[in-house]
mmCIF file of C-alpha atoms (C1' of nucleotides) in Angstrom:
data_model
loop_
_atom_site.group_PDB
_atom_site.id
_atom_site.type_symbol
_atom_site.label_atom_id
_atom_site.label_comp_id
_atom_site.label_asym_id
_atom_site.label_seq_id
_atom_site.Cartn_x
_atom_site.Cartn_y
_atom_site.Cartn_z
ATOM 1 C CA MET A 27 0.029 -0.034 0.020
ATOM 2 C CA GLY A 28 1.579 3.288 -1.096
ATOM 3 C CA ARG A 29 1.390 6.464 0.856
ATOM 4 C CA ALA A 30 -1.653 8.698 0.411
ATOM 5 C CA PRO A 31 -0.685 11.857 -1.560
ATOM 6 C CA CYS A 32 -0.098 15.055 0.484
ATOM 7 C CA CYS A 33 -2.533 16.902 -1.836
ATOM 8 C CA ASP A 34 -4.941 16.256 -4.716
ATOM 9 C CA LYS A 35 -2.439 16.765 -7.455
ATOM 10 C CA ALA A 36 -5.115 17.266 -10.109
ATOM 11 C CA ASN A 37 -6.399 20.349 -8.428
ATOM 12 C CA VAL A 38 -2.991 21.925 -7.524
ATOM 13 C CA LYS A 39 -1.492 24.569 -9.207
ATOM 14 C CA LYS A 40 2.259 24.278 -10.016
ATOM 15 C CA GLY A 41 4.878 26.564 -11.458
ATOM 16 C CA PRO A 42 5.881 30.006 -10.522
ATOM 17 C CA TRP A 43 3.989 31.950 -7.806
ATOM 18 C CA SER A 44 2.074 35.056 -8.874
ATOM 19 C CA PRO A 45 2.166 38.259 -6.812
ATOM 20 C CA GLU A 46 -1.289 37.713 -5.648
ATOM 21 C CA GLU A 47 -0.484 34.229 -4.420
ATOM 22 C CA ASP A 48 2.506 35.566 -2.544
ATOM 23 C CA ALA A 49 0.446 38.285 -0.981
ATOM 24 C CA LYS A 50 -2.240 35.843 0.110
ATOM 25 C CA LEU A 51 0.163 33.542 1.740
ATOM 26 C CA LYS A 52 2.345 36.287 3.376
ATOM 27 C CA ASP A 53 -0.639 38.150 4.783
ATOM 28 C CA TYR A 54 -2.132 35.051 6.163
ATOM 29 C CA ILE A 55 0.887 33.689 7.743
ATOM 30 C CA GLU A 56 1.839 37.188 9.238
ATOM 31 C CA ALA A 57 -1.585 37.466 10.667
ATOM 32 C CA ASN A 58 -2.191 33.910 11.787
ATOM 33 C CA GLY A 59 1.034 31.927 11.606
ATOM 34 C CA THR A 60 1.216 28.623 9.897
ATOM 35 C CA GLY A 61 -0.962 26.946 12.427
ATOM 36 C CA GLY A 62 1.677 24.045 12.509
ATOM 37 C CA ASN A 63 -0.087 22.421 9.563
ATOM 38 C CA TRP A 64 1.048 23.376 6.000
ATOM 39 C CA ILE A 65 -1.158 20.891 4.477
ATOM 40 C CA ALA A 66 -4.240 22.618 5.830
ATOM 41 C CA LEU A 67 -3.255 26.132 4.934
ATOM 42 C CA PRO A 68 -3.833 26.453 1.193
ATOM 43 C CA PRO A 69 -7.519 25.719 1.372
ATOM 44 C CA LYS A 70 -7.844 28.187 4.213
ATOM 45 C CA ILE A 71 -6.565 31.104 2.162
ATOM 46 C CA GLY A 72 -7.919 29.964 -1.104
ATOM 47 C CA LEU A 73 -4.805 28.910 -2.664
ATOM 48 C CA LYS A 74 -4.761 26.124 -5.130
ATOM 49 C CA ARG A 75 -1.251 25.043 -4.135
ATOM 50 C CA CYS A 76 0.230 22.068 -2.244
ATOM 51 C CA GLY A 77 1.002 22.639 1.362
ATOM 52 C CA LYS A 78 4.696 21.736 0.653
ATOM 53 C CA SER A 79 4.855 24.324 -2.122
ATOM 54 C CA CYS A 80 3.447 27.038 0.327
ATOM 55 C CA ARG A 81 5.964 26.027 2.945
ATOM 56 C CA LEU A 82 8.867 26.227 0.518
ATOM 57 C CA ARG A 83 7.615 29.587 -0.864
ATOM 58 C CA TRP A 84 7.416 30.902 2.560
ATOM 59 C CA LEU A 85 10.671 29.661 3.769
ATOM 60 C CA ASN A 86 12.788 30.395 0.742
ATOM 61 C CA TYR A 87 11.220 33.641 -0.553
ATOM 62 C CA LEU A 88 8.479 35.353 1.661
ATOM 63 C CA ARG A 89 9.872 34.916 5.038
ATOM 64 C CA PRO A 90 11.097 38.069 6.541
ATOM 65 C CA ASN A 91 14.930 38.929 6.611
ATOM 66 C CA ILE A 92 15.762 36.593 3.728
ATOM 67 C CA LYS A 93 18.740 37.574 1.742
ATOM 68 C CA HIS A 94 19.257 36.747 -1.819
ATOM 69 C CA GLY A 95 22.355 36.871 -3.715
ATOM 70 C CA GLY A 96 25.387 38.871 -2.891
ATOM 71 C CA PHE A 97 27.239 36.225 -0.941
ATOM 72 C CA SER A 98 30.175 37.699 0.919
ATOM 73 C CA GLU A 99 33.758 36.284 1.107
ATOM 74 C CA GLU A 100 32.996 35.437 4.604
ATOM 75 C CA GLU A 101 29.895 33.506 3.706
ATOM 76 C CA ASP A 102 31.857 31.868 0.953
ATOM 77 C CA ASN A 103 34.386 30.754 3.538
ATOM 78 C CA ILE A 104 31.778 29.536 6.010
ATOM 79 C CA ILE A 105 29.963 27.557 3.317
ATOM 80 C CA CYS A 106 33.187 25.987 2.042
ATOM 81 C CA SER A 107 34.398 25.139 5.473
ATOM 82 C CA LEU A 108 31.156 23.633 6.383
ATOM 83 C CA TYR A 109 30.846 21.619 3.303
ATOM 84 C CA MET A 110 34.264 20.123 3.936
ATOM 85 C CA SER A 111 33.273 19.294 7.377
ATOM 86 C CA ILE A 112 29.819 17.979 7.102
ATOM 87 C CA GLY A 113 28.967 17.604 3.389
ATOM 88 C CA SER A 114 25.916 18.646 1.650
ATOM 89 C CA ARG A 115 23.805 19.280 4.966
ATOM 90 C CA TRP A 116 22.425 22.472 3.485
ATOM 91 C CA SER A 117 19.924 23.056 6.272
ATOM 92 C CA ILE A 118 22.778 22.919 8.823
ATOM 93 C CA ILE A 119 24.946 25.139 6.661
ATOM 94 C CA ALA A 120 22.198 27.493 6.206
ATOM 95 C CA ALA A 121 21.590 27.680 9.968
ATOM 96 C CA GLN A 122 25.005 29.176 10.272
ATOM 97 C CA LEU A 123 24.144 31.971 7.925
ATOM 98 C CA PRO A 124 21.430 34.141 9.138
ATOM 99 C CA GLY A 125 18.957 35.238 6.277
ATOM 100 C CA ARG A 126 20.144 32.446 4.061
ATOM 101 C CA THR A 127 18.094 29.629 2.967
ATOM 102 C CA ASP A 128 19.363 26.035 2.416
ATOM 103 C CA ASN A 129 17.889 26.208 -1.221
ATOM 104 C CA ASP A 130 19.828 29.414 -1.798
ATOM 105 C CA ILE A 131 23.141 27.937 -0.457
ATOM 106 C CA LYS A 132 22.704 24.820 -2.390
ATOM 107 C CA ASN A 133 22.244 26.660 -5.597
ATOM 108 C CA TYR A 134 24.950 29.060 -4.877
ATOM 109 C CA TRP A 135 27.358 26.215 -4.225
ATOM 110 C CA ASN A 136 26.312 24.262 -7.068
ATOM 111 C CA THR A 137 26.404 27.054 -9.659
ATOM 112 C CA ARG A 138 29.153 29.332 -8.510
ATOM 113 C CA LEU A 139 31.312 28.450 -5.332
ATOM 114 C CA LYS A 140 32.227 24.969 -6.660
ATOM 115 C CA LYS A 141 33.302 26.320 -10.018
ATOM 116 C CA LYS A 142 35.135 29.320 -8.482
ATOM 117 C CA LEU A 143 37.175 26.758 -6.504
ATOM 118 C CA LEU A 144 37.732 24.547 -9.127
ATOM 119 C CA GLY A 145 38.778 27.370 -11.525
ATOM 120 C CA LYS A 146 41.405 28.562 -9.221
ATOM 121 C CA GLN A 147 42.727 24.973 -8.630
ATOM 122 C CA ARG A 148 43.032 24.546 -12.311
ATOM 123 C CA LYS A 149 45.086 27.845 -12.644
ATOM 124 C CA GLU A 150 47.361 26.541 -9.935
ATOM 125 C CA GLN A 151 47.934 23.277 -11.396
ATOM 126 C CA GLN A 152 48.925 24.752 -14.663
ATOM 127 C CA ALA A 153 51.227 27.100 -12.843
ATOM 128 C CA ARG A 154 52.813 24.230 -11.145
ATOM 129 C CA ARG A 155 53.343 22.324 -14.484
ATOM 130 C CA ALA A 156 54.753 25.264 -15.987
ATOM 131 C CA SER A 157 57.267 25.641 -13.218
ATOM 132 C CA CYS A 158 58.520 22.217 -13.801
ATOM 133 C CA LEU A 159 58.788 21.557 -10.007
ATOM 134 C CA THR A 160 59.739 18.027 -9.320
ATOM 135 C CA LEU A 161 57.617 15.853 -7.064
ATOM 136 C CA LYS A 162 60.369 15.971 -4.501
ATOM 137 C CA GLN A 163 60.611 19.661 -4.540
ATOM 138 C CA GLU A 164 56.787 20.009 -4.168
ATOM 139 C CA MET A 165 56.776 17.609 -1.325
ATOM 140 C CA LYS A 166 59.292 19.586 0.407
ATOM 141 C CA ILE A 167 57.625 22.875 -0.116
ATOM 142 C CA GLU A 168 54.215 21.600 0.886
ATOM 143 C CA SER A 169 55.797 19.795 3.995
ATOM 144 C CA GLU A 170 57.411 23.069 4.978
ATOM 145 C CA ASN A 171 54.471 25.088 4.479
ATOM 146 C CA TYR A 172 52.456 22.744 6.484
ATOM 147 C CA MET A 173 54.856 22.838 9.379
ATOM 148 C CA LEU A 174 55.285 26.533 9.196
ATOM 149 C CA SER A 175 51.901 27.805 8.715
ATOM 150 C CA GLY A 176 50.276 26.160 11.840
ATOM 151 C CA MET A 177 47.601 25.591 9.312
ATOM 152 C CA VAL A 178 45.937 22.853 11.212
ATOM 153 C CA SER A 179 44.724 25.343 13.692
ATOM 154 C CA GLN A 180 42.843 27.111 10.986
ATOM 155 C CA VAL A 181 41.321 24.205 9.156
ATOM 156 C CA PRO A 182 37.860 22.953 9.631
ATOM 157 C CA TYR A 183 37.652 20.655 12.501
ATOM 158 C CA TRP A 184 36.843 16.990 11.579
ATOM 159 C CA PRO A 185 35.011 15.272 14.328
ATOM 160 C CA GLN A 186 36.704 12.495 15.997
ATOM 161 C CA LEU A 187 35.197 9.239 14.686
ATOM 162 C CA PRO A 188 34.736 6.284 16.903
ATOM 163 C CA ALA A 189 37.189 4.131 14.999
ATOM 164 C CA VAL A 190 39.528 4.373 12.008
ATOM 165 C CA VAL A 191 37.177 3.998 9.174
ATOM 166 C CA PRO A 192 38.064 1.424 6.534
ATOM 167 C CA LEU A 193 37.212 2.562 3.061
ATOM 168 C CA THR A 194 36.384 0.018 0.571
ATOM 169 C CA GLY A 195 38.898 -0.988 -1.773
ATOM 170 C CA THR A 196 42.180 -0.153 -0.026
ATOM 171 C CA ASN A 197 44.100 -0.782 -2.999
ATOM 172 C CA GLN A 198 42.572 2.033 -4.712
ATOM 173 C CA ASP A 199 44.571 4.885 -5.755
ATOM 174 C CA PRO A 200 44.438 7.419 -2.845
ATOM 175 C CA LEU A 201 44.366 10.181 -5.263
ATOM 176 C CA ASP A 202 41.093 9.050 -6.748
ATOM 177 C CA VAL A 203 39.233 10.388 -3.727
ATOM 178 C CA SER A 204 35.659 11.268 -4.807
ATOM 179 C CA PHE A 205 32.726 12.874 -3.304
ATOM 180 C CA ALA A 206 31.184 9.294 -3.085
ATOM 181 C CA GLN A 207 34.047 8.281 -0.607
ATOM 182 C CA LEU A 208 33.526 11.545 1.306
ATOM 183 C CA ASP A 209 29.811 10.434 1.653
ATOM 184 C CA GLN A 210 31.206 7.316 3.112
ATOM 185 C CA LEU A 211 32.918 9.297 5.691
ATOM 186 C CA TYR A 212 29.924 11.504 6.286
ATOM 187 C CA GLU A 213 27.867 8.433 6.796
ATOM 188 C CA ASN A 214 30.240 7.280 9.576
ATOM 189 C CA SER A 215 29.743 10.520 11.414
ATOM 190 C CA SER A 216 26.045 10.621 10.826
ATOM 191 C CA ASN A 217 25.299 10.218 14.616
ATOM 192 C CA MET A 218 27.132 13.440 15.291
ATOM 193 C CA LEU A 219 25.353 15.202 12.619
ATOM 194 C CA SER A 220 21.966 14.127 13.812
ATOM 195 C CA SER A 221 22.562 16.001 16.842
ATOM 196 C CA ALA A 222 23.130 19.209 14.890
ATOM 197 C CA SER A 223 19.552 20.106 15.009
ATOM 198 C CA SER A 224 20.572 21.960 18.185
ATOM 199 C CA ILE A 225 22.818 24.207 16.198
ATOM 200 C CA SER A 226 22.247 27.864 16.886
ATOM 201 C CA PRO A 227 22.879 30.418 14.130
ATOM 202 C CA ILE A 228 26.087 32.267 13.977
ATOM 203 C CA ASN A 229 25.729 35.860 14.909
ATOM 204 C CA SER A 230 26.246 38.234 12.298
ATOM 205 C CA THR A 231 29.085 40.424 13.687
ATOM 206 C CA CYS A 232 32.652 39.326 13.816
ATOM 207 C CA SER A 233 33.034 39.557 17.666
ATOM 208 C CA GLN A 234 29.811 37.652 18.147
ATOM 209 C CA VAL A 235 31.037 34.965 15.853
ATOM 210 C CA THR A 236 34.183 34.620 17.721
ATOM 211 C CA ASN A 237 32.621 34.448 21.048
ATOM 212 C CA SER A 238 29.487 32.372 20.420
ATOM 213 C CA THR A 239 29.156 28.737 20.675
ATOM 214 C CA HIS A 240 27.284 27.589 17.565
ATOM 215 C CA PHE A 241 27.341 23.775 17.920
ATOM 216 C CA ASN A 242 25.735 22.666 21.148
ATOM 217 C CA VAL A 243 26.412 19.045 20.382
ATOM 218 C CA SER A 244 28.336 18.708 23.581
ATOM 219 C CA GLU A 245 24.988 18.601 25.418
ATOM 220 C CA ALA A 246 23.965 15.683 23.275
ATOM 221 C CA ALA A 247 27.231 13.979 23.560
ATOM 222 C CA GLY A 248 26.392 11.752 26.365
ATOM 223 C CA PRO A 249 28.728 10.091 28.855
ATOM 224 C CA ASN A 250 31.157 8.751 26.162
ATOM 225 C CA ASP A 251 31.709 12.067 24.918
ATOM 226 C CA MET A 252 31.709 10.932 21.380
ATOM 227 C CA PHE A 253 31.382 14.482 20.229
ATOM 228 C CA GLN A 254 34.455 15.345 21.838
ATOM 229 C CA GLY A 255 36.297 17.931 19.584
ATOM 230 C CA PHE A 256 33.251 18.590 17.466
ATOM 231 C CA ASP A 257 32.309 21.205 19.990
ATOM 232 C CA ALA A 258 35.472 22.881 19.195
ATOM 233 C CA PHE A 259 34.667 23.318 15.588
ATOM 234 C CA PRO A 260 33.261 26.898 16.103
ATOM 235 C CA ALA A 261 36.802 28.159 17.287
ATOM 236 C CA ALA A 262 38.280 26.621 14.399
ATOM 237 C CA LEU A 263 35.609 28.168 12.043
ATOM 238 C CA SER A 264 35.868 31.559 13.666
ATOM 239 C CA GLU A 265 39.565 31.477 13.103
ATOM 240 C CA LEU A 266 39.047 30.403 9.767
ATOM 241 C CA ILE A 267 36.711 33.252 8.930
ATOM 242 C CA TYR A 268 38.588 36.009 10.573
ATOM 243 C CA SER A 269 42.234 35.231 9.870
ATOM 244 C CA ASN A 270 43.971 35.078 6.718
ATOM 245 C CA ASN A 271 42.691 31.907 5.393
ATOM 246 C CA GLN A 272 43.717 31.978 1.783
ATOM 247 C CA GLN A 273 45.159 28.498 2.698
ATOM 248 C CA ILE A 274 41.832 27.132 3.407
ATOM 249 C CA LEU A 275 40.703 27.876 -0.006
ATOM 250 C CA ASP A 276 43.862 26.647 -1.519
ATOM 251 C CA GLY A 277 43.525 23.533 0.366
ATOM 252 C CA LEU A 278 39.777 23.172 -0.727
ATOM 253 C CA GLU A 279 40.747 23.746 -4.383
ATOM 254 C CA SER A 280 43.497 21.113 -4.075
ATOM 255 C CA PHE A 281 41.125 18.805 -2.460
ATOM 256 C CA TYR A 282 38.712 18.935 -5.164
ATOM 257 C CA GLY A 283 41.449 17.894 -7.461
ATOM 258 C CA THR A 284 39.807 18.780 -10.726
ATOM 259 C CA ASP A 285 41.447 16.030 -12.744
ATOM 260 C CA ASN A 286 40.328 13.439 -10.366
ATOM 261 C CA MET A 287 36.862 14.804 -9.706
ATOM 262 C CA VAL A 288 35.855 15.530 -13.450
ATOM 263 C CA ASP A 289 36.303 12.204 -14.883
ATOM 264 C CA GLY A 290 36.212 10.158 -11.715
ATOM 265 C CA SER A 291 39.109 8.007 -13.128
ATOM 266 C CA SER A 292 41.818 6.426 -11.049
ATOM 267 C CA THR A 293 44.664 6.930 -13.337
ATOM 268 C CA VAL A 294 48.128 7.656 -12.031
ATOM 269 C CA THR A 295 48.518 11.177 -11.600
ATOM 270 C CA SER A 296 51.496 13.437 -12.343
ATOM 271 C CA SER A 297 53.310 15.299 -9.776
ATOM 272 C CA ALA A 298 51.003 18.284 -9.954
ATOM 273 C CA GLU A 299 47.970 16.340 -9.091
ATOM 274 C CA SER A 300 49.767 14.243 -6.515
ATOM 275 C CA SER A 301 49.587 17.309 -4.167
ATOM 276 C CA SER A 302 46.116 16.867 -3.654
ATOM 277 C CA TRP A 303 46.598 13.995 -1.307
ATOM 278 C CA GLY A 304 48.849 15.838 0.766
ATOM 279 C CA ASP A 305 46.310 18.767 0.949
ATOM 280 C CA ILE A 306 43.667 16.318 2.038
ATOM 281 C CA ASN A 307 45.809 15.529 4.981
ATOM 282 C CA SER A 308 46.501 19.153 5.655
ATOM 283 C CA LEU A 309 42.730 19.854 5.747
ATOM 284 C CA GLY A 310 42.772 17.957 8.985
ATOM 285 C CA TYR A 311 41.009 14.952 7.920
ATOM 286 C CA PRO A 312 41.593 12.134 10.436
ATOM 287 C CA GLN A 313 43.512 8.992 9.778
ATOM 288 C CA ILE A 314 40.660 7.503 7.822
ATOM 289 C CA PHE A 315 42.712 7.009 4.803
ATOM 290 C CA SER A 316 45.184 4.939 6.645
ATOM 291 C CA GLY A 317 44.727 2.046 4.272
ATOM 292 C CA PHE A 318 46.635 3.853 1.768
ATOM 293 C CA GLU A 319 49.965 4.211 3.609
ATOM 294 C CA ALA A 320 51.834 2.482 0.827
ATOM 295 C CA SER A 321 50.604 4.896 -1.573
ATOM 296 C CA GLN A 322 51.231 7.795 0.794
ATOM 297 C CA GLN A 323 54.962 6.962 1.014
ATOM 298 C CA CYS A 324 55.558 9.626 -1.694
ATOM 299 C CA MET A 325 53.452 12.039 0.134
ATOM 300 C CA PRO A 326 54.435 14.725 2.697
ATOM 301 C CA GLN A 327 54.460 13.378 6.196
ATOM 302 C CA VAL A 328 51.849 15.130 8.389
ATOM 303 C CA PRO A 329 50.808 14.427 11.812
ATOM 304 C CA THR A 330 48.401 11.651 12.142
ATOM 305 C CA PHE A 331 44.961 12.039 14.082
ATOM 306 C CA ASP A 332 46.379 10.374 17.154
ATOM 307 C CA GLU A 333 49.391 12.650 17.481
ATOM 308 C CA PRO A 334 49.072 15.486 19.909
ATOM 309 C CA ASN A 335 49.821 18.221 17.421
ATOM 310 C CA TYR A 336 47.426 17.042 14.896
ATOM 311 C CA PHE A 337 44.904 19.869 15.526
ATOM 312 C CA GLY A 338 47.519 22.579 15.804
ATOM 313 C CA PRO A 339 50.897 23.557 17.173
ATOM 314 C CA PRO A 340 51.421 22.808 20.947
ATOM 315 C "C1'" DA B 12 19.022 39.442 -36.169
ATOM 316 C "C1'" DA B 13 18.497 34.716 -35.179
ATOM 317 C "C1'" DG B 14 19.883 30.558 -33.273
ATOM 318 C "C1'" DT B 15 22.408 28.121 -29.740
ATOM 319 C "C1'" DT B 16 24.514 27.356 -25.519
ATOM 320 C "C1'" DC B 17 25.325 28.460 -20.773
ATOM 321 C "C1'" DA B 18 24.225 30.135 -15.995
ATOM 322 C "C1'" DT B 19 21.063 30.975 -12.525
ATOM 323 C "C1'" DC B 20 17.522 29.898 -9.370
ATOM 324 C "C1'" DA B 21 12.693 28.860 -8.119
ATOM 325 C "C1'" DA B 22 10.219 24.852 -7.623
ATOM 326 C "C1'" DC B 23 9.170 20.092 -7.616
ATOM 327 C "C1'" DC B 24 9.949 15.325 -6.335
ATOM 328 C "C1'" DG B 25 10.891 11.578 -3.458
ATOM 329 C "C1'" DC B 26 12.612 10.158 0.669
ATOM 330 C "C1'" DT B 27 13.369 9.930 5.743
ATOM 331 C "C1'" DA B 28 12.444 10.815 10.397
ATOM 332 C "C1'" DG B 29 9.262 12.167 13.811
ATOM 333 C "C1'" DT B 30 4.574 12.559 15.475
ATOM 334 C "C1'" DT B 31 -0.232 11.360 15.999
ATOM 335 C "C1'" DT B 32 -4.003 8.124 15.858
ATOM 336 C "C1'" DG C 4 2.974 -1.717 17.716
ATOM 337 C "C1'" DA C 5 1.310 -0.395 13.187
ATOM 338 C "C1'" DA C 6 -0.415 2.602 10.176
ATOM 339 C "C1'" DA C 7 -1.188 7.112 8.696
ATOM 340 C "C1'" DC C 8 0.237 11.600 8.402
ATOM 341 C "C1'" DT C 9 3.247 15.862 8.311
ATOM 342 C "C1'" DA C 10 7.456 18.583 8.200
ATOM 343 C "C1'" DG C 11 11.831 18.730 6.538
ATOM 344 C "C1'" DC C 12 15.725 17.677 3.780
ATOM 345 C "C1'" DG C 13 18.498 17.112 -0.323
ATOM 346 C "C1'" DG C 14 18.709 16.090 -5.227
ATOM 347 C "C1'" DT C 15 16.985 17.358 -9.563
ATOM 348 C "C1'" DT C 16 14.406 19.651 -13.114
ATOM 349 C "C1'" DG C 17 12.723 23.381 -16.031
ATOM 350 C "C1'" DA C 18 12.031 28.112 -17.041
ATOM 351 C "C1'" DT C 19 14.281 32.249 -17.994
ATOM 352 C "C1'" DG C 20 17.624 35.436 -19.284
ATOM 353 C "C1'" DA C 21 22.414 36.460 -20.630
ATOM 354 C "C1'" DA C 22 26.265 35.589 -23.397
ATOM 355 C "C1'" DC C 23 27.955 33.852 -27.461
ATOM 356 C "C1'" DT C 24 28.424 32.376 -32.316
#
DNA sequence: AAGTTCATCAACCGCTAGTTT
DNA sequence: GAAACTAGCGGTTGATGAACT
């Protein structure tokens, strides 16, 4: 037995909303609220719309204090950082950006931000190829940069996982890290994410951001404190936002490794691409890729998740 | 000027989780 | 406890306008 439809689709209008419909919905909700039942709303105000459609229209467009477009550099950084940390949990990301909707952020990421990052990455890769750096030279530079920059204190914090997560196909080329694999990682941290419903929005001013605690997951952590560290993410995020974080964007771009991402192949990569693996480490991801040690031999050595300085200099 | 491609974004769809009956 | 129902979420689609040929 299938589910009953949420509305009578035959008698429901679809497509763009007219100004009259907007006005009806807005006026009613402002005067009476939603009544906690979106399904019942349209008939009450004479709208031939699905309740879901009304809800979406209100949340994404009619609701007060909605901002459209004009994303700031700060917002870009927050979105990137959170995407790297928690993946495509747009509602959670939106909760950190007052006035932004999940739909808006999702669209912005898919249409602009991702491309922006990829474009920059591509330029850098071309520059590297042109400079004829050897792999060894690159490794040395990246390693030195890593050690000197104290970057780990600025990167998005990856919550401590209950255990080292074995990825399927450990013989896989480590450079062929795709979003699918990231999804696998996200899956393993889903318990942590599920508690994120208690997230409070970032306040809009710099000082407030720095001082506020955005993630209240510690309250939900329980005795085993499985969320240990995740609570510290806001500090890392604040630092990320208000310090010179070009390195973060660089890392993100390298992480997306255009060549790997675009065609999804696992071909042996050139020295230029190989840097992406080191950058993944430098982004602060835990030792979840430990099945790839053999392949990592040619990569810069970075502190492992268990080492004391993993999340920053002592 | 006309046709085509690309970029953007509002809206829809299907699914899941939570709540109510 | 099971079924029905709703809210919310994320992925995807389609309409539209801009840019390009």
